Amino acid sequence: MMRLRLTHDEIMTLARLSVILAIVFLFVTAASVSNATITCGEVVVFLTPCIPFGVLGGTVPLDCCKGIKRLNAAQNTTMDQRIACSSIQEGAARIPRINYDRINTHGDVCVALLALTKFTLY
């Protein structure tokens, strides 16, 4: 597998993009739906560590897998699932150069990674 080398400017741009995306979603989605227990802002916080893999490839960060696991645990209602789904779709659409085929592999990669590391989230 080919490993990408990032310049300092590319790393800084990706970091800024992650922070800006998280902040925008936190402010835009401040109002929550009454019967939902999850907010779009929480979805962003859970999945922000996944952005570098979604854009650049390489190795899925362990924090990304932890975020996916936490997101799955936080979806208690159908409304939670709808909020999570729309937040992911809207957020991904705002990330330049996101590779949808790559991000669709997160689940499988994380199941294997979590089984190997055997860490506890809670």
Tab-separated table of N, CA and C in Angstrom:
chain	number	residue	atom	x	y	z
A	1	MET	N	0.841	-1.172	0.000
A	1	MET	CA	0.000	0.000	0.000
A	1	MET	C	0.890	1.240	0.000
A	2	MET	N	0.547	2.218	-0.790
A	2	MET	CA	1.321	3.442	-0.874
A	2	MET	C	0.979	4.361	0.300
A	3	ARG	N	1.987	4.900	0.935
A	3	ARG	CA	1.807	5.797	2.078
A	3	ARG	C	1.947	7.224	1.578
A	4	LEU	N	0.998	8.067	1.925
A	4	LEU	CA	1.044	9.461	1.529
A	4	LEU	C	1.880	10.254	2.513
A	5	ARG	N	2.675	11.155	2.018
A	5	ARG	CA	3.417	12.074	2.869
A	5	ARG	C	2.747	13.426	2.765
A	6	LEU	N	2.461	14.003	3.902
A	6	LEU	CA	1.782	15.288	3.934
A	6	LEU	C	2.769	16.381	4.265
A	7	THR	N	2.565	17.491	3.621
A	7	THR	CA	3.363	18.656	3.975
A	7	THR	C	2.776	19.276	5.233
A	8	HIS	N	3.561	20.105	5.858
A	8	HIS	CA	3.085	20.798	7.059
A	8	HIS	C	1.824	21.604	6.746
A	9	ASP	N	1.803	22.265	5.594
A	9	ASP	CA	0.638	23.064	5.203
A	9	ASP	C	-0.608	22.197	5.035
A	10	GLU	N	-0.458	21.009	4.463
A	10	GLU	CA	-1.607	20.117	4.288
A	10	GLU	C	-2.135	19.635	5.638
A	11	ILE	N	-1.242	19.325	6.545
A	11	ILE	CA	-1.652	18.891	7.877
A	11	ILE	C	-2.394	20.012	8.591
A	12	MET	N	-1.860	21.217	8.513
A	12	MET	CA	-2.497	22.353	9.171
A	12	MET	C	-3.865	22.651	8.546
A	13	THR	N	-3.968	22.549	7.229
A	13	THR	CA	-5.242	22.783	6.543
A	13	THR	C	-6.277	21.754	6.991
A	14	LEU	N	-5.876	20.492	7.077
A	14	LEU	CA	-6.790	19.442	7.515
A	14	LEU	C	-7.213	19.656	8.961
A	15	ALA	N	-6.299	20.061	9.813
A	15	ALA	CA	-6.630	20.328	11.215
A	15	ALA	C	-7.614	21.495	11.322
A	16	ARG	N	-7.357	22.562	10.575
A	16	ARG	CA	-8.263	23.711	10.596
A	16	ARG	C	-9.650	23.320	10.103
A	17	LEU	N	-9.689	22.548	9.035
A	17	LEU	CA	-10.962	22.101	8.476
A	17	LEU	C	-11.752	21.295	9.505
A	18	SER	N	-11.080	20.418	10.217
A	18	SER	CA	-11.752	19.602	11.237
A	18	SER	C	-12.343	20.472	12.332
A	19	VAL	N	-11.576	21.433	12.807
A	19	VAL	CA	-12.042	22.310	13.879
A	19	VAL	C	-13.189	23.189	13.393
A	20	ILE	N	-13.052	23.747	12.208
A	20	ILE	CA	-14.096	24.615	11.657
A	20	ILE	C	-15.389	23.832	11.462
A	21	LEU	N	-15.273	22.624	10.919
A	21	LEU	CA	-16.459	21.794	10.703
A	21	LEU	C	-17.159	21.500	12.019
A	22	ALA	N	-16.407	21.150	13.035
A	22	ALA	CA	-16.998	20.861	14.347
A	22	ALA	C	-17.697	22.089	14.917
A	23	ILE	N	-17.062	23.240	14.836
A	23	ILE	CA	-17.638	24.478	15.379
A	23	ILE	C	-18.904	24.874	14.626
A	24	VAL	N	-18.855	24.793	13.299
A	24	VAL	CA	-20.029	25.157	12.491
A	24	VAL	C	-21.216	24.286	12.871
A	25	PHE	N	-21.012	22.979	12.958
A	25	PHE	CA	-22.117	22.093	13.304
A	25	PHE	C	-22.622	22.331	14.716
A	26	LEU	N	-21.744	22.643	15.629
A	26	LEU	CA	-22.191	22.902	16.997
A	26	LEU	C	-23.105	24.117	17.062
A	27	PHE	N	-22.773	25.161	16.299
A	27	PHE	CA	-23.610	26.359	16.320
A	27	PHE	C	-24.871	26.218	15.480
A	28	VAL	N	-24.759	25.589	14.326
A	28	VAL	CA	-25.911	25.457	13.437
A	28	VAL	C	-26.969	24.541	14.028
A	29	THR	N	-26.543	23.545	14.764
A	29	THR	CA	-27.483	22.550	15.268
A	29	THR	C	-27.686	22.665	16.770
A	30	ALA	N	-27.613	23.848	17.304
A	30	ALA	CA	-27.748	24.033	18.755
A	30	ALA	C	-29.113	23.586	19.261
A	31	ALA	N	-30.142	23.801	18.473
A	31	ALA	CA	-31.476	23.356	18.890
A	31	ALA	C	-31.601	21.864	18.630
A	32	SER	N	-32.068	21.121	19.615
A	32	SER	CA	-32.213	19.679	19.436
A	32	SER	C	-33.684	19.302	19.328
A	33	VAL	N	-33.916	18.145	18.756
A	33	VAL	CA	-35.266	17.620	18.624
A	33	VAL	C	-35.688	17.062	19.982
A	34	SER	N	-36.933	17.295	20.381
A	34	SER	CA	-37.359	16.980	21.744
A	34	SER	C	-37.271	15.499	22.111
A	35	ASN	N	-37.543	14.577	21.212
A	35	ASN	CA	-37.504	13.165	21.577
A	35	ASN	C	-36.185	12.493	21.217
A	36	ALA	N	-35.221	13.239	20.777
A	36	ALA	CA	-33.914	12.684	20.440
A	36	ALA	C	-32.955	12.898	21.604
A	37	THR	N	-32.006	11.989	21.733
A	37	THR	CA	-31.015	12.118	22.789
A	37	THR	C	-29.639	12.474	22.252
A	38	ILE	N	-29.500	12.565	20.956
A	38	ILE	CA	-28.216	12.884	20.332
A	38	ILE	C	-28.363	14.171	19.520
A	39	THR	N	-27.304	14.928	19.438
A	39	THR	CA	-27.320	16.148	18.629
A	39	THR	C	-26.320	16.004	17.487
A	40	CYS	N	-26.488	16.832	16.491
A	40	CYS	CA	-25.555	16.818	15.367
A	40	CYS	C	-24.157	17.205	15.849
A	41	GLY	N	-24.087	18.098	16.813
A	41	GLY	CA	-22.795	18.479	17.371
A	41	GLY	C	-22.060	17.298	17.980
A	42	GLU	N	-22.798	16.418	18.659
A	42	GLU	CA	-22.183	15.221	19.228
A	42	GLU	C	-21.678	14.289	18.131
A	43	VAL	N	-22.457	14.162	17.072
A	43	VAL	CA	-22.047	13.320	15.948
A	43	VAL	C	-20.723	13.842	15.381
A	44	VAL	N	-20.619	15.144	15.231
A	44	VAL	CA	-19.390	15.752	14.711
A	44	VAL	C	-18.213	15.450	15.629
A	45	VAL	N	-18.418	15.608	16.932
A	45	VAL	CA	-17.337	15.331	17.891
A	45	VAL	C	-16.906	13.867	17.795
A	46	PHE	N	-17.875	12.957	17.716
A	46	PHE	CA	-17.542	11.536	17.623
A	46	PHE	C	-16.733	11.215	16.367
A	47	LEU	N	-17.084	11.847	15.242
A	47	LEU	CA	-16.515	11.433	13.955
A	47	LEU	C	-15.383	12.313	13.426
A	48	THR	N	-15.093	13.427	14.066
A	48	THR	CA	-14.014	14.296	13.602
A	48	THR	C	-12.680	13.555	13.469
A	49	PRO	N	-12.327	12.631	14.370
A	49	PRO	CA	-11.055	11.916	14.191
A	49	PRO	C	-10.999	11.053	12.925
A	50	CYS	N	-12.133	10.846	12.272
A	50	CYS	CA	-12.182	10.027	11.060
A	50	CYS	C	-11.862	10.823	9.795
A	51	ILE	N	-11.868	12.142	9.876
A	51	ILE	CA	-11.697	12.977	8.687
A	51	ILE	C	-10.368	12.723	7.969
A	52	PRO	N	-9.224	12.649	8.672
A	52	PRO	CA	-7.971	12.423	7.936
A	52	PRO	C	-7.990	11.151	7.096
A	53	PHE	N	-8.534	10.062	7.631
A	53	PHE	CA	-8.618	8.827	6.859
A	53	PHE	C	-9.569	8.997	5.682
A	54	GLY	N	-10.671	9.675	5.895
A	54	GLY	CA	-11.649	9.867	4.831
A	54	GLY	C	-11.125	10.688	3.671
A	55	VAL	N	-10.179	11.580	3.950
A	55	VAL	CA	-9.622	12.437	2.903
A	55	VAL	C	-8.306	11.874	2.352
A	56	LEU	N	-7.433	11.444	3.246
A	56	LEU	CA	-6.076	11.093	2.847
A	56	LEU	C	-5.783	9.603	2.786
A	57	GLY	N	-6.616	8.791	3.422
A	57	GLY	CA	-6.347	7.360	3.462
A	57	GLY	C	-5.356	7.027	4.557
A	58	GLY	N	-4.625	5.953	4.375
A	58	GLY	CA	-3.670	5.517	5.377
A	58	GLY	C	-4.336	4.591	6.369
A	59	THR	N	-3.994	4.761	7.627
A	59	THR	CA	-4.510	3.917	8.694
A	59	THR	C	-5.680	4.609	9.385
A	60	VAL	N	-6.723	3.848	9.698
A	60	VAL	CA	-7.854	4.405	10.433
A	60	VAL	C	-7.389	4.670	11.865
A	61	PRO	N	-7.520	5.916	12.344
A	61	PRO	CA	-7.101	6.222	13.714
A	61	PRO	C	-7.966	5.498	14.751
A	62	LEU	N	-7.347	5.053	15.825
A	62	LEU	CA	-8.076	4.382	16.892
A	62	LEU	C	-9.166	5.293	17.466
A	63	ASP	N	-8.893	6.603	17.561
A	63	ASP	CA	-9.907	7.543	18.058
A	63	ASP	C	-11.122	7.593	17.138
A	64	CYS	N	-10.921	7.370	15.863
A	64	CYS	CA	-12.043	7.299	14.918
A	64	CYS	C	-12.931	6.110	15.265
A	65	CYS	N	-12.310	4.979	15.496
A	65	CYS	CA	-13.078	3.771	15.837
A	65	CYS	C	-13.801	3.935	17.170
A	66	LYS	N	-13.151	4.569	18.128
A	66	LYS	CA	-13.800	4.827	19.410
A	66	LYS	C	-15.023	5.733	19.197
A	67	GLY	N	-14.879	6.741	18.330
A	67	GLY	CA	-15.988	7.646	18.044
A	67	GLY	C	-17.151	6.934	17.380
A	68	ILE	N	-16.852	6.040	16.458
A	68	ILE	CA	-17.910	5.268	15.791
A	68	ILE	C	-18.635	4.395	16.813
A	69	LYS	N	-17.887	3.783	17.712
A	69	LYS	CA	-18.503	2.941	18.732
A	69	LYS	C	-19.387	3.787	19.653
A	70	ARG	N	-18.909	4.948	20.038
A	70	ARG	CA	-19.704	5.834	20.903
A	70	ARG	C	-20.959	6.331	20.182
A	71	LEU	N	-20.810	6.652	18.895
A	71	LEU	CA	-21.967	7.098	18.118
A	71	LEU	C	-23.021	5.999	18.053
A	72	ASN	N	-22.596	4.782	17.780
A	72	ASN	CA	-23.551	3.670	17.727
A	72	ASN	C	-24.259	3.482	19.062
A	73	ALA	N	-23.525	3.631	20.154
A	73	ALA	CA	-24.120	3.469	21.481
A	73	ALA	C	-25.080	4.613	21.819
A	74	ALA	N	-24.879	5.788	21.226
A	74	ALA	CA	-25.692	6.964	21.541
A	74	ALA	C	-27.002	7.025	20.769
A	75	GLN	N	-27.178	6.181	19.787
A	75	GLN	CA	-28.396	6.201	18.977
A	75	GLN	C	-29.459	5.330	19.629
A	76	ASN	N	-30.285	5.961	20.473
A	76	ASN	CA	-31.279	5.233	21.248
A	76	ASN	C	-32.664	5.212	20.624
A	77	THR	N	-32.916	6.097	19.687
A	77	THR	CA	-34.248	6.180	19.082
A	77	THR	C	-34.113	6.282	17.564
A	78	THR	N	-35.239	6.121	16.886
A	78	THR	CA	-35.257	6.311	15.435
A	78	THR	C	-34.861	7.740	15.090
A	79	MET	N	-35.286	8.703	15.913
A	79	MET	CA	-34.914	10.097	15.673
A	79	MET	C	-33.402	10.283	15.816
A	80	ASP	N	-32.788	9.608	16.786
A	80	ASP	CA	-31.334	9.666	16.932
A	80	ASP	C	-30.652	9.176	15.652
A	81	GLN	N	-31.151	8.087	15.106
A	81	GLN	CA	-30.572	7.530	13.882
A	81	GLN	C	-30.722	8.500	12.712
A	82	ARG	N	-31.864	9.156	12.633
A	82	ARG	CA	-32.095	10.133	11.560
A	82	ARG	C	-31.156	11.326	11.708
A	83	ILE	N	-31.019	11.809	12.949
A	83	ILE	CA	-30.133	12.953	13.195
A	83	ILE	C	-28.702	12.573	12.842
A	84	ALA	N	-28.261	11.397	13.288
A	84	ALA	CA	-26.898	10.955	12.997
A	84	ALA	C	-26.675	10.836	11.493
A	85	CYS	N	-27.615	10.228	10.808
A	85	CYS	CA	-27.493	10.032	9.360
A	85	CYS	C	-27.416	11.364	8.624
A	86	SER	N	-28.321	12.269	8.923
A	86	SER	CA	-28.311	13.558	8.216
A	86	SER	C	-27.080	14.375	8.583
A	87	SER	N	-26.630	14.288	9.835
A	87	SER	CA	-25.425	15.018	10.245
A	87	SER	C	-24.202	14.500	9.499
A	88	ILE	N	-24.106	13.189	9.361
A	88	ILE	CA	-22.976	12.586	8.639
A	88	ILE	C	-23.024	12.997	7.172
A	89	GLN	N	-24.192	12.925	6.552
A	89	GLN	CA	-24.311	13.283	5.139
A	89	GLN	C	-23.962	14.752	4.909
A	90	GLU	N	-24.511	15.639	5.741
A	90	GLU	CA	-24.243	17.070	5.587
A	90	GLU	C	-22.775	17.389	5.868
A	91	GLY	N	-22.225	16.770	6.898
A	91	GLY	CA	-20.826	17.023	7.241
A	91	GLY	C	-19.875	16.531	6.167
A	92	ALA	N	-20.093	15.334	5.673
A	92	ALA	CA	-19.223	14.775	4.641
A	92	ALA	C	-19.276	15.606	3.364
A	93	ALA	N	-20.444	16.121	3.037
A	93	ALA	CA	-20.582	16.935	1.822
A	93	ALA	C	-19.765	18.224	1.903
A	94	ARG	N	-19.437	18.661	3.111
A	94	ARG	CA	-18.677	19.907	3.285
A	94	ARG	C	-17.166	19.676	3.354
A	95	ILE	N	-16.730	18.441	3.293
A	95	ILE	CA	-15.299	18.144	3.393
A	95	ILE	C	-14.734	17.964	1.992
A	96	PRO	N	-13.834	18.873	1.590
A	96	PRO	CA	-13.236	18.746	0.261
A	96	PRO	C	-12.438	17.454	0.132
A	97	ARG	N	-12.514	16.830	-1.016
A	97	ARG	CA	-11.738	15.640	-1.371
A	97	ARG	C	-12.061	14.416	-0.514
A	98	ILE	N	-13.237	14.364	0.089
A	98	ILE	CA	-13.595	13.177	0.878
A	98	ILE	C	-13.825	12.015	-0.078
A	99	ASN	N	-13.376	10.864	0.313
A	99	ASN	CA	-13.504	9.665	-0.506
A	99	ASN	C	-14.594	8.790	0.121
A	100	TYR	N	-15.767	8.775	-0.479
A	100	TYR	CA	-16.904	8.051	0.094
A	100	TYR	C	-16.677	6.547	0.123
A	101	ASP	N	-15.994	6.005	-0.866
A	101	ASP	CA	-15.688	4.567	-0.838
A	101	ASP	C	-14.811	4.242	0.364
A	102	ARG	N	-13.857	5.109	0.646
A	102	ARG	CA	-12.958	4.883	1.775
A	102	ARG	C	-13.705	4.988	3.109
A	103	ILE	N	-14.547	6.011	3.255
A	103	ILE	CA	-15.226	6.152	4.550
A	103	ILE	C	-16.249	5.052	4.786
A	104	ASN	N	-16.725	4.442	3.731
A	104	ASN	CA	-17.658	3.329	3.901
A	104	ASN	C	-16.978	2.077	4.432
A	105	THR	N	-15.637	2.058	4.474
A	105	THR	CA	-14.910	0.911	5.028
A	105	THR	C	-14.624	1.068	6.512
A	106	HIS	N	-14.925	2.240	7.095
A	106	HIS	CA	-14.615	2.478	8.512
A	106	HIS	C	-15.148	1.379	9.425
A	107	GLY	N	-16.393	1.001	9.240
A	107	GLY	CA	-17.014	0.025	10.128
A	107	GLY	C	-16.259	-1.291	10.170
A	108	ASP	N	-15.962	-1.849	9.004
A	108	ASP	CA	-15.249	-3.131	8.945
A	108	ASP	C	-13.850	-3.020	9.533
A	109	VAL	N	-13.151	-1.949	9.183
A	109	VAL	CA	-11.791	-1.757	9.688
A	109	VAL	C	-11.823	-1.599	11.205
A	110	CYS	N	-12.772	-0.848	11.720
A	110	CYS	CA	-12.845	-0.601	13.163
A	110	CYS	C	-13.212	-1.857	13.943
A	111	VAL	N	-14.081	-2.691	13.409
A	111	VAL	CA	-14.419	-3.936	14.098
A	111	VAL	C	-13.150	-4.755	14.295
A	112	ALA	N	-12.345	-4.856	13.256
A	112	ALA	CA	-11.095	-5.618	13.355
A	112	ALA	C	-10.111	-4.939	14.307
A	113	LEU	N	-9.993	-3.624	14.200
A	113	LEU	CA	-9.054	-2.885	15.041
A	113	LEU	C	-9.455	-2.955	16.508
A	114	LEU	N	-10.730	-2.800	16.796
A	114	LEU	CA	-11.201	-2.858	18.176
A	114	LEU	C	-11.025	-4.254	18.765
A	115	ALA	N	-11.191	-5.273	17.955
A	115	ALA	CA	-10.996	-6.643	18.430
A	115	ALA	C	-9.524	-6.883	18.775
A	116	LEU	N	-8.626	-6.282	18.011
A	116	LEU	CA	-7.194	-6.455	18.265
A	116	LEU	C	-6.726	-5.686	19.490
A	117	THR	N	-7.264	-4.479	19.695
A	117	THR	CA	-6.775	-3.648	20.785
A	117	THR	C	-7.458	-3.949	22.109
A	118	LYS	N	-8.699	-4.449	22.063
A	118	LYS	CA	-9.464	-4.799	23.268
A	118	LYS	C	-9.430	-3.705	24.314
A	119	PHE	N	-9.768	-2.480	23.911
A	119	PHE	CA	-9.799	-1.371	24.863
A	119	PHE	C	-11.208	-1.197	25.411
A	120	THR	N	-11.308	-0.504	26.503
A	120	THR	CA	-12.596	-0.212	27.131
A	120	THR	C	-12.905	1.248	26.975
A	121	LEU	N	-14.094	1.572	26.488
A	121	LEU	CA	-14.476	2.957	26.300
A	121	LEU	C	-15.069	3.573	27.547
A	122	TYR	N	-15.717	2.795	28.354
A	122	TYR	CA	-16.452	3.376	29.467
A	122	TYR	C	-15.901	2.897	30.785
